[in-house]
Amino acid sequence: MNYHIVTYGCQMNLHESEKIAGILKEAGYTQPSSPEEADIIVFNTCCIRENAENHAFGNIGALKQLKRKKKDLIIAVGGCMVQEEGKAAFLKEKFPFIDILFGTHNLPELKSLIEKKRAQRKAVISVTAERADTEDGVSPVRTSYPNAWVNIMYGCNNFCSYCIVPYVRGRERSRAHGEILREVKGLIGEGYREITLLGQNVDSYRDGDGMTFPTLLDAVASLGGDFRLRFMTSHPKDFSEELVAVMKKHKKICKQLHLPVQAGSNRILKLMNRRYTREKYLGELAYLRQEIPDCEVTTDLIVAFPTETEEEFRETLSLVEEADFSSAFTFIYSPRTGTKAAAMEGRICEETAKDRITRLVELVNRKTREKSAKYVGKTIEILCEGFDEKKKLYLGRDEYGRMGYFRSNRNRVGDFVMLKITEANGISLFGEEV
Ligand code: 5AD
Ligand code: SF4
């Protein structure tokens, strides 16, 4: 039987969809296919911003016709959006043809939910408020070779005032380090060349034996084999010299840190409940670069948080000038029901928000282009990840996260390749193998 999975959102969700594919395989759906040929279609949703939800609504709605034509097709919707308070009932009402609704905590039940649905006409809904265990007991069908994602912890306790993640992913839970090391060892044995440790907030990792994130990272990086190690996401409030020391100690750990700053104004950072200041953040970058001079930093930025003034927005611009990020993800603030910020006064109008994001994106792009241009003539080592059908070029990333494209007449996916850069275009570098 065939399956089709539609994924929205972050790496966590991409990896969760690999787990969903693993569960579908156990339930007899072994062949990925187009939606038209699928026997089951699963949506793995995101709710971090309103537009993520609107995308999903549009695509779920579009299946009404298909479902009418193909009565046996099962449509399942799961993930963060379904976990939102009252959302499962809302989805059932809006899209009565949905067969299965499952929350973020209910992923391991998916196989039994499918079996239940096969046996009854009525839709099956399972959304529980919390989950204590950390092992899914499923072998993911991995689709990201040569990279493999490994969860180290789930949930978030930080409650940044704009963010819905703590509500839909629950409290922090760390996997036992023994389980993580076992999984990583297995993946290296299978030939994976890049391991990315995933957590909403990796610095909060602490397992039952008291192991912390820097010690876990040290242990993973000490495993034998030819692989690279990445991790995300870090929080500036938890930045530690110990973490930097571990990054510096191991060649295997990529010299790249994703450290979301969100805003450049201390007043806004306080309203966001981020628990650090602009000065502390910039101090951390200075320390990181003193210890690891070639380390690249990427970030997340939000504009038009409630009450943000033009002056305060300019502090975000000036922080971007100062911080020397290699790239940044930029977002317009999106109110999320149930979060503290959603109840704040002082919403910024759409026109101002759009103006701010345009100016920010221009600046970020200019800085990225300037950084990329410096690579022309240099040689970088990339791990080849895939083939770009449009460009007809192989592509991969160097340890700093820069994307490099090159031509080859044989399959290079999974190879470490030395590229002499001949051209830079925005964030992408083009080169020849040397
Ligand atoms: N509005 C806009 N951006 C948000 N993010 C999280 N919540 C919101 C929101 N309500 C952004 C943050 C975070 C990234 C994953 O998404 O920048 O780091
Ligand atoms: Fe959301 Fe903040 Fe937790 Fe990140 S640290 S998931 S932004 S609450």
CSV table of C-alpha atoms and ligand atoms in Angstrom, one decimal:
chain,number,residue,atom,x,y,z
A,1,MET,CA,0.0,0.0,0.0
A,2,ASN,CA,1.1,3.6,-0.7
A,3,TYR,CA,1.5,6.5,1.6
A,4,HIS,CA,2.0,10.3,1.2
A,5,ILE,CA,3.2,12.5,4.1
A,6,VAL,CA,3.0,16.3,4.0
A,7,THR,CA,5.3,18.0,6.5
A,8,TYR,CA,5.2,21.6,7.8
A,9,GLY,CA,7.6,23.4,10.1
A,10,CYS,CA,11.0,22.7,11.7
A,11,GLN,CA,13.6,19.9,11.7
A,12,MET,CA,11.9,18.3,14.6
A,13,ASN,CA,8.8,17.8,12.4
A,14,LEU,CA,10.8,16.6,9.5
A,15,HIS,CA,12.3,14.0,11.7
A,16,GLU,CA,9.0,13.1,13.2
A,17,SER,CA,7.7,12.5,9.7
A,18,GLU,CA,10.5,10.0,9.3
A,19,LYS,CA,9.1,8.3,12.4
A,20,ILE,CA,5.6,8.5,10.9
A,21,ALA,CA,6.9,6.7,7.8
A,22,GLY,CA,8.3,4.1,10.1
A,23,ILE,CA,5.0,3.5,11.8
A,24,LEU,CA,3.2,3.5,8.4
A,25,LYS,CA,5.6,0.8,7.2
A,26,GLU,CA,4.6,-1.4,10.2
A,27,ALA,CA,1.0,-0.8,9.4
A,28,GLY,CA,1.5,-2.1,5.8
A,29,TYR,CA,2.1,1.2,3.9
A,30,THR,CA,5.5,0.6,2.4
A,31,GLN,CA,5.6,2.7,-0.7
A,32,PRO,CA,5.8,6.5,-0.8
A,33,SER,CA,3.7,7.9,-3.6
A,34,SER,CA,1.8,11.0,-5.0
A,35,PRO,CA,-1.3,12.0,-3.1
A,36,GLU,CA,-3.5,10.7,-5.9
A,37,GLU,CA,-2.0,7.2,-5.6
A,38,ALA,CA,-1.8,7.1,-1.8
A,39,ASP,CA,-3.9,4.8,0.4
A,40,ILE,CA,-3.1,7.0,3.4
A,41,ILE,CA,-2.2,10.7,3.5
A,42,VAL,CA,-0.7,12.1,6.7
A,43,PHE,CA,-0.3,15.8,7.5
A,44,ASN,CA,2.3,16.6,10.1
A,45,THR,CA,1.4,20.2,11.0
A,46,CYS,CA,3.0,23.2,12.5
A,47,CYS,CA,1.4,26.1,14.4
A,48,ILE,CA,4.4,28.4,15.2
A,49,ARG,CA,3.0,31.2,13.0
A,50,GLU,CA,-0.4,31.8,11.5
A,51,ASN,CA,0.8,31.3,7.9
A,52,ALA,CA,1.9,27.7,8.7
A,53,GLU,CA,-1.6,26.9,9.8
A,54,ASN,CA,-3.2,28.6,6.8
A,55,HIS,CA,-1.0,26.5,4.4
A,56,ALA,CA,-2.2,23.4,6.1
A,57,PHE,CA,-5.8,24.4,6.0
A,58,GLY,CA,-5.5,25.1,2.2
A,59,ASN,CA,-3.9,21.7,1.5
A,60,ILE,CA,-6.2,19.7,3.7
A,61,GLY,CA,-9.2,21.4,2.2
A,62,ALA,CA,-8.0,20.5,-1.3
A,63,LEU,CA,-8.3,16.8,-0.5
A,64,LYS,CA,-12.1,16.9,-0.3
A,65,GLN,CA,-12.5,15.9,-3.9
A,66,LEU,CA,-9.9,13.1,-3.7
A,67,LYS,CA,-11.6,11.7,-0.7
A,68,ARG,CA,-15.0,11.8,-2.4
A,69,LYS,CA,-13.6,9.8,-5.4
A,70,LYS,CA,-11.6,7.3,-3.2
A,71,LYS,CA,-13.7,6.2,-0.3
A,72,ASP,CA,-11.0,4.0,1.3
A,73,LEU,CA,-8.4,6.7,1.4
A,74,ILE,CA,-7.4,7.5,5.0
A,75,ILE,CA,-6.6,11.1,5.8
A,76,ALA,CA,-4.7,11.6,9.1
A,77,VAL,CA,-3.8,15.0,10.5
A,78,GLY,CA,-1.3,15.2,13.4
A,79,GLY,CA,1.4,17.4,15.0
A,80,CYS,CA,1.5,20.8,16.7
A,81,MET,CA,-1.6,22.3,15.2
A,82,VAL,CA,-3.8,19.4,16.4
A,83,GLN,CA,-2.3,19.7,19.9
A,84,GLU,CA,-3.5,23.3,20.2
A,85,GLU,CA,-6.3,23.8,22.6
A,86,GLY,CA,-9.6,23.2,20.9
A,87,LYS,CA,-8.0,22.7,17.5
A,88,ALA,CA,-8.9,19.0,17.0
A,89,ALA,CA,-12.6,19.8,17.4
A,90,PHE,CA,-12.2,22.8,15.1
A,91,LEU,CA,-10.5,20.7,12.4
A,92,LYS,CA,-13.1,18.0,12.6
A,93,GLU,CA,-15.9,20.5,12.1
A,94,LYS,CA,-14.1,22.3,9.3
A,95,PHE,CA,-12.9,19.2,7.5
A,96,PRO,CA,-15.5,16.4,8.3
A,97,PHE,CA,-13.7,14.0,5.9
A,98,ILE,CA,-10.6,13.8,8.2
A,99,ASP,CA,-10.3,10.2,9.5
A,100,ILE,CA,-7.7,10.5,12.1
A,101,LEU,CA,-6.5,13.4,14.3
A,102,PHE,CA,-3.5,12.8,16.6
A,103,GLY,CA,-1.6,15.2,18.9
A,104,THR,CA,2.2,15.6,19.3
A,105,HIS,CA,2.1,13.3,22.3
A,106,ASN,CA,0.1,10.6,20.4
A,107,LEU,CA,2.6,9.7,17.7
A,108,PRO,CA,3.4,6.2,19.0
A,109,GLU,CA,-0.3,5.3,18.9
A,110,LEU,CA,-0.6,6.0,15.2
A,111,LYS,CA,-0.6,2.4,14.2
A,112,SER,CA,-3.4,1.5,16.5
A,113,LEU,CA,-5.3,4.6,15.5
A,114,ILE,CA,-5.1,3.4,11.9
A,115,GLU,CA,-6.3,-0.1,12.8
A,116,LYS,CA,-9.2,1.4,14.8
A,117,LYS,CA,-10.2,3.6,11.8
A,118,ARG,CA,-10.1,0.6,9.5
A,119,ALA,CA,-12.6,-1.1,11.7
A,120,GLN,CA,-15.0,1.8,12.1
A,121,ARG,CA,-16.7,4.5,10.1
A,122,LYS,CA,-16.3,7.2,12.7
A,123,ALA,CA,-13.3,9.4,12.8
A,124,VAL,CA,-10.6,8.5,15.4
A,125,ILE,CA,-9.3,11.4,17.6
A,126,SER,CA,-6.4,11.1,20.1
A,127,VAL,CA,-5.0,14.2,21.7
A,128,THR,CA,-3.5,13.9,25.2
A,129,ALA,CA,-2.2,16.8,27.3
A,130,GLU,CA,1.2,15.4,28.4
A,131,ARG,CA,3.6,12.6,27.8
A,132,ALA,CA,6.3,11.4,30.2
A,133,ASP,CA,8.3,8.8,28.2
A,134,THR,CA,11.0,9.7,25.7
A,135,GLU,CA,11.3,6.6,23.5
A,136,ASP,CA,9.0,6.2,20.5
A,137,GLY,CA,9.8,2.5,19.9
A,138,VAL,CA,9.8,3.1,16.2
A,139,SER,CA,12.5,2.8,13.5
A,140,PRO,CA,12.3,5.9,11.4
A,141,VAL,CA,12.4,5.6,7.6
A,142,ARG,CA,15.2,8.2,7.1
A,143,THR,CA,15.0,10.3,4.0
A,144,SER,CA,17.9,12.8,4.7
A,145,TYR,CA,21.0,10.6,4.0
A,146,PRO,CA,23.8,11.5,4.6
A,147,ASN,CA,22.4,13.5,7.5
A,148,ALA,CA,20.6,11.8,10.3
A,149,TRP,CA,18.5,13.6,12.9
A,150,VAL,CA,18.6,12.4,16.5
A,151,ASN,CA,16.2,13.7,19.2
A,152,ILE,CA,17.9,14.4,22.5
A,153,MET,CA,15.1,16.1,24.3
A,154,TYR,CA,11.5,17.1,23.7
A,155,GLY,CA,9.4,20.1,24.9
A,156,CYS,CA,10.3,23.4,26.3
A,157,ASN,CA,9.9,25.2,29.6
A,158,ASN,CA,11.0,28.6,28.6
A,159,PHE,CA,7.7,30.2,27.8
A,160,CYS,CA,9.0,33.0,25.6
A,161,SER,CA,5.9,35.2,25.6
A,162,TYR,CA,5.3,34.9,21.8
A,163,CYS,CA,5.8,31.2,21.5
A,164,ILE,CA,3.3,28.4,21.4
A,165,VAL,CA,5.8,25.6,21.5
A,166,PRO,CA,5.7,25.0,25.3
A,167,TYR,CA,1.9,24.6,25.0
A,168,VAL,CA,1.9,22.1,22.1
A,169,ARG,CA,5.1,20.2,22.9
A,170,GLY,CA,4.8,20.0,26.6
A,171,ARG,CA,7.4,20.2,29.4
A,172,GLU,CA,11.1,19.4,28.8
A,173,ARG,CA,12.0,15.7,28.7
A,174,SER,CA,15.4,14.4,28.0
A,175,ARG,CA,16.3,11.0,26.5
A,176,ALA,CA,18.7,8.9,28.4
A,177,HIS,CA,22.3,9.4,27.1
A,178,GLY,CA,22.8,5.7,26.7
A,179,GLU,CA,19.9,5.6,24.2
A,180,ILE,CA,21.2,8.5,22.3
A,181,LEU,CA,24.7,7.1,22.1
A,182,ARG,CA,23.3,3.8,21.0
A,183,GLU,CA,21.3,5.4,18.2
A,184,VAL,CA,24.2,7.5,17.0
A,185,LYS,CA,26.6,4.5,17.0
A,186,GLY,CA,24.1,2.6,14.9
A,187,LEU,CA,23.7,5.5,12.4
A,188,ILE,CA,27.5,5.8,12.0
A,189,GLY,CA,27.7,2.1,11.4
A,190,GLU,CA,25.0,2.4,8.7
A,191,GLY,CA,27.1,5.0,6.9
A,192,TYR,CA,25.5,8.3,7.9
A,193,ARG,CA,28.0,11.1,7.7
A,194,GLU,CA,26.4,13.9,9.6
A,195,ILE,CA,24.5,13.7,12.9
A,196,THR,CA,22.3,16.5,14.0
A,197,LEU,CA,21.2,16.5,17.7
A,198,LEU,CA,17.7,18.0,18.0
A,199,GLY,CA,15.9,19.6,20.8
A,200,GLN,CA,13.7,22.7,21.2
A,201,ASN,CA,16.3,23.9,23.7
A,202,VAL,CA,19.3,21.6,23.7
A,203,ASP,CA,21.0,23.5,26.6
A,204,SER,CA,18.3,22.3,28.9
A,205,TYR,CA,19.3,18.7,28.2
A,206,ARG,CA,19.7,16.8,31.5
A,207,ASP,CA,19.1,13.0,31.8
A,208,GLY,CA,18.3,10.8,34.8
A,209,ASP,CA,22.1,10.4,35.4
A,210,GLY,CA,22.6,14.1,35.6
A,211,MET,CA,24.3,14.3,32.2
A,212,THR,CA,24.2,17.9,30.8
A,213,PHE,CA,24.4,19.0,27.1
A,214,PRO,CA,28.1,19.8,27.0
A,215,THR,CA,29.0,16.4,28.5
A,216,LEU,CA,26.5,14.6,26.1
A,217,LEU,CA,28.0,16.5,23.1
A,218,ASP,CA,31.5,15.5,24.3
A,219,ALA,CA,30.5,11.9,24.5
A,220,VAL,CA,28.8,11.8,21.0
A,221,ALA,CA,31.8,13.6,19.4
A,222,SER,CA,34.1,11.1,21.1
A,223,LEU,CA,32.5,8.2,19.1
A,224,GLY,CA,34.7,6.7,16.4
A,225,GLY,CA,34.0,7.1,12.7
A,226,ASP,CA,34.1,9.6,9.9
A,227,PHE,CA,31.2,11.9,10.7
A,228,ARG,CA,30.2,15.5,11.4
A,229,LEU,CA,28.2,16.6,14.4
A,230,ARG,CA,25.7,19.5,14.6
A,231,PHE,CA,23.1,20.5,17.1
A,232,MET,CA,20.1,22.8,17.5
A,233,THR,CA,18.6,24.9,18.9
A,234,SER,CA,20.6,26.7,21.6
A,235,HIS,CA,19.3,29.5,23.8
A,236,PRO,CA,21.5,32.6,24.6
A,237,LYS,CA,20.4,32.6,28.3
A,238,ASP,CA,22.1,29.2,28.7
A,239,PHE,CA,25.3,29.9,26.7
A,240,SER,CA,28.2,28.4,28.6
A,241,GLU,CA,32.0,28.4,28.3
A,242,GLU,CA,31.9,24.7,28.8
A,243,LEU,CA,29.9,24.3,25.6
A,244,VAL,CA,32.4,26.4,23.7
A,245,ALA,CA,35.2,24.3,25.1
A,246,VAL,CA,33.6,21.1,23.9
A,247,MET,CA,33.0,22.6,20.4
A,248,LYS,CA,36.7,23.7,20.3
A,249,LYS,CA,38.0,20.3,21.5
A,250,HIS,CA,36.4,18.2,18.7
A,251,LYS,CA,37.1,18.5,15.0
A,252,LYS,CA,33.9,16.6,14.4
A,253,ILE,CA,31.7,19.3,15.8
A,254,CYS,CA,30.8,21.8,13.1
A,255,LYS,CA,32.0,25.3,13.8
A,256,GLN,CA,28.5,26.7,13.5
A,257,LEU,CA,26.1,27.8,16.2
A,258,HIS,CA,22.4,28.6,15.7
A,259,LEU,CA,21.7,31.1,18.4
A,260,PRO,CA,18.4,32.9,18.0
A,261,VAL,CA,18.5,36.4,19.3
A,262,GLN,CA,15.0,37.5,18.2
A,263,ALA,CA,15.4,41.2,18.8
A,264,GLY,CA,18.0,43.9,19.4
A,265,SER,CA,16.2,46.0,22.0
A,266,ASN,CA,16.5,45.2,25.7
A,267,ARG,CA,12.9,46.4,26.4
A,268,ILE,CA,11.5,44.1,23.7
A,269,LEU,CA,13.7,41.1,24.8
A,270,LYS,CA,12.3,41.6,28.3
A,271,LEU,CA,8.7,41.6,27.0
A,272,MET,CA,9.6,38.5,25.0
A,273,ASN,CA,10.8,36.9,28.3
A,274,ARG,CA,14.1,35.9,26.7
A,275,ARG,CA,16.1,36.5,29.9
A,276,TYR,CA,19.2,38.0,28.4
A,277,THR,CA,20.2,41.4,27.1
A,278,ARG,CA,21.6,42.7,23.9
A,279,GLU,CA,25.0,43.2,25.7
A,280,LYS,CA,25.0,39.7,27.1
A,281,TYR,CA,24.3,38.3,23.6
A,282,LEU,CA,27.0,40.3,21.9
A,283,GLY,CA,29.4,39.3,24.7
A,284,GLU,CA,28.7,35.7,24.1
A,285,LEU,CA,29.5,36.1,20.4
A,286,ALA,CA,32.7,37.9,21.2
A,287,TYR,CA,33.7,35.0,23.6
A,288,LEU,CA,32.8,32.4,21.0
A,289,ARG,CA,34.9,34.1,18.3
A,290,GLN,CA,37.8,34.6,20.7
A,291,GLU,CA,37.9,30.9,21.4
A,292,ILE,CA,36.9,29.7,17.9
A,293,PRO,CA,37.7,32.5,15.5
A,294,ASP,CA,36.2,30.9,12.4
A,295,CYS,CA,32.9,29.9,14.1
A,296,GLU,CA,29.8,31.1,12.1
A,297,VAL,CA,26.6,32.1,13.8
A,298,THR,CA,23.1,32.0,12.5
A,299,THR,CA,20.0,33.4,14.2
A,300,ASP,CA,16.3,34.0,14.2
A,301,LEU,CA,14.7,37.5,14.3
A,302,ILE,CA,11.2,38.6,14.9
A,303,VAL,CA,10.0,42.1,13.9
A,304,ALA,CA,6.8,44.0,15.0
A,305,PHE,CA,6.5,42.4,18.4
A,306,PRO,CA,3.7,44.3,20.2
A,307,THR,CA,4.7,47.9,21.1
A,308,GLU,CA,8.0,47.7,19.2
A,309,THR,CA,8.9,51.3,18.2
A,310,GLU,CA,10.8,52.3,15.0
A,311,GLU,CA,13.7,53.1,17.3
A,312,GLU,CA,13.6,49.6,18.9
A,313,PHE,CA,13.3,48.0,15.5
A,314,ARG,CA,16.5,49.9,14.5
A,315,GLU,CA,18.2,48.3,17.4
A,316,THR,CA,17.6,44.9,15.7
A,317,LEU,CA,19.1,46.3,12.5
A,318,SER,CA,22.2,47.6,14.4
A,319,LEU,CA,22.5,44.3,16.2
A,320,VAL,CA,22.6,42.5,12.8
A,321,GLU,CA,25.3,44.9,11.6
A,322,GLU,CA,27.3,44.2,14.8
A,323,ALA,CA,26.8,40.5,15.2
A,324,ASP,CA,28.1,39.4,11.8
A,325,PHE,CA,25.7,36.5,11.3
A,326,SER,CA,26.3,34.1,8.3
A,327,SER,CA,22.5,34.0,7.8
A,328,ALA,CA,19.3,34.7,9.6
A,329,PHE,CA,15.7,33.5,9.6
A,330,THR,CA,13.4,36.5,9.8
A,331,PHE,CA,9.7,36.5,10.9
A,332,ILE,CA,6.9,39.0,11.4
A,333,TYR,CA,5.4,38.5,14.8
A,334,SER,CA,2.3,36.3,14.7
A,335,PRO,CA,-0.1,36.3,17.6
A,336,ARG,CA,-0.7,32.8,18.9
A,337,THR,CA,-3.8,32.2,21.0
A,338,GLY,CA,-3.0,31.3,24.6
A,339,THR,CA,0.5,32.9,24.7
A,340,LYS,CA,1.2,35.9,26.9
A,341,ALA,CA,2.1,38.2,24.0
A,342,ALA,CA,-1.2,37.5,22.3
A,343,ALA,CA,-3.0,39.3,25.2
A,344,MET,CA,-0.6,42.3,25.0
A,345,GLU,CA,-1.8,45.7,23.8
A,346,GLY,CA,0.1,47.6,21.1
A,347,ARG,CA,-0.2,45.4,18.1
A,348,ILE,CA,1.9,46.7,15.2
A,349,CYS,CA,-0.1,47.4,12.0
A,350,GLU,CA,0.5,45.2,9.0
A,351,GLU,CA,1.9,48.0,6.9
A,352,THR,CA,4.6,48.8,9.5
A,353,ALA,CA,5.4,45.1,10.0
A,354,LYS,CA,5.9,44.6,6.3
A,355,ASP,CA,8.1,47.7,6.0
A,356,ARG,CA,10.2,46.4,8.9
A,357,ILE,CA,10.6,42.9,7.6
A,358,THR,CA,11.5,44.2,4.1
A,359,ARG,CA,14.2,46.4,5.5
A,360,LEU,CA,15.5,43.6,7.8
A,361,VAL,CA,15.6,41.1,5.0
A,362,GLU,CA,17.5,43.5,2.7
A,363,LEU,CA,20.1,44.0,5.4
A,364,VAL,CA,20.4,40.3,6.2
A,365,ASN,CA,20.7,39.5,2.5
A,366,ARG,CA,23.3,42.2,1.9
A,367,LYS,CA,25.4,40.9,4.8
A,368,THR,CA,25.1,37.3,3.6
A,369,ARG,CA,26.1,38.3,0.1
A,370,GLU,CA,29.1,40.2,1.4
A,371,LYS,CA,30.2,37.2,3.4
A,372,SER,CA,29.7,34.8,0.5
A,373,ALA,CA,31.6,37.0,-1.9
A,374,LYS,CA,34.8,36.5,0.2
A,375,TYR,CA,34.7,32.8,-0.6
A,376,VAL,CA,35.4,33.2,-4.3
A,377,GLY,CA,38.9,31.7,-5.0
A,378,LYS,CA,38.9,29.8,-1.7
A,379,THR,CA,38.6,26.0,-1.2
A,380,ILE,CA,36.0,24.5,1.1
A,381,GLU,CA,35.1,21.0,2.1
A,382,ILE,CA,31.4,20.1,1.6
A,383,LEU,CA,29.5,17.0,2.5
A,384,CYS,CA,27.5,16.2,-0.6
A,385,GLU,CA,23.8,16.0,0.3
A,386,GLY,CA,21.9,15.7,-3.0
A,387,PHE,CA,21.3,16.6,-6.6
A,388,ASP,CA,19.5,19.8,-7.5
A,389,GLU,CA,17.3,18.8,-10.5
A,390,LYS,CA,16.7,22.4,-11.6
A,391,LYS,CA,20.4,23.5,-11.5
A,392,LYS,CA,21.6,20.0,-12.6
A,393,LEU,CA,24.3,20.3,-10.0
A,394,TYR,CA,25.3,18.4,-6.8
A,395,LEU,CA,25.0,20.3,-3.6
A,396,GLY,CA,26.2,20.1,-0.1
A,397,ARG,CA,27.2,22.2,2.9
A,398,ASP,CA,30.5,23.0,4.5
A,399,GLU,CA,30.9,22.7,8.3
A,400,TYR,CA,29.9,26.4,8.6
A,401,GLY,CA,26.6,25.7,6.9
A,402,ARG,CA,27.4,27.3,3.6
A,403,MET,CA,25.8,25.7,0.6
A,404,GLY,CA,28.1,24.7,-2.2
A,405,TYR,CA,27.1,23.5,-5.7
A,406,PHE,CA,29.3,21.6,-8.2
A,407,ARG,CA,29.1,19.5,-11.3
A,408,SER,CA,29.9,15.7,-11.4
A,409,ASN,CA,29.2,12.9,-13.7
A,410,ARG,CA,28.8,10.3,-11.0
A,411,ASN,CA,26.7,10.2,-7.8
A,412,ARG,CA,28.5,12.0,-5.0
A,413,VAL,CA,25.8,12.0,-2.3
A,414,GLY,CA,27.5,11.1,1.0
A,415,ASP,CA,31.0,12.1,-0.1
A,416,PHE,CA,33.2,14.8,1.4
A,417,VAL,CA,34.2,16.9,-1.6
A,418,MET,CA,36.8,19.7,-1.8
A,419,LEU,CA,35.4,22.6,-3.9
A,420,LYS,CA,37.3,25.6,-5.3
A,421,ILE,CA,34.8,28.4,-5.3
A,422,THR,CA,34.4,30.2,-8.6
A,423,GLU,CA,31.2,32.1,-8.0
A,424,ALA,CA,29.0,33.3,-5.2
A,425,ASN,CA,25.3,34.1,-5.5
A,426,GLY,CA,23.5,35.1,-2.3
A,427,ILE,CA,23.9,32.4,0.2
A,428,SER,CA,25.0,29.8,-2.5
A,429,LEU,CA,28.5,29.1,-3.6
A,430,PHE,CA,29.5,27.5,-6.9
A,431,GLY,CA,32.7,25.6,-7.4
A,432,GLU,CA,34.8,23.0,-9.1
A,433,GLU,CA,36.0,19.9,-7.4
A,434,VAL,CA,39.8,19.9,-6.7
B,1,5AD,N1,5.7,34.9,15.6
B,1,5AD,C1,6.8,35.0,14.8
B,1,5AD,N2,7.8,34.2,14.9
B,1,5AD,C2,7.8,33.3,15.9
B,1,5AD,N3,8.8,32.4,16.3
B,1,5AD,C3,8.3,31.6,17.3
B,1,5AD,N4,7.1,32.1,17.6
B,1,5AD,C4,6.8,33.1,16.8
B,1,5AD,C5,5.6,34.0,16.6
B,1,5AD,N5,4.6,33.8,17.4
B,1,5AD,C6,10.1,32.3,15.6
B,1,5AD,C7,11.2,32.5,16.6
B,1,5AD,C8,11.8,31.2,16.8
B,1,5AD,C9,11.5,30.5,15.5
B,1,5AD,C10,11.6,29.0,15.4
B,1,5AD,O1,10.2,31.0,15.1
B,1,5AD,O2,12.2,33.4,15.9
B,1,5AD,O3,13.2,31.2,17.1
B,2,SF4,FE1,9.6,28.8,21.9
B,2,SF4,FE2,11.3,30.2,23.5
B,2,SF4,FE3,11.0,27.5,23.8
B,2,SF4,FE4,12.3,28.4,21.6
B,2,SF4,S1,13.0,28.6,23.8
B,2,SF4,S2,10.7,26.8,21.7
B,2,SF4,S3,11.2,30.3,21.2
B,2,SF4,S4,9.5,29.1,24.1
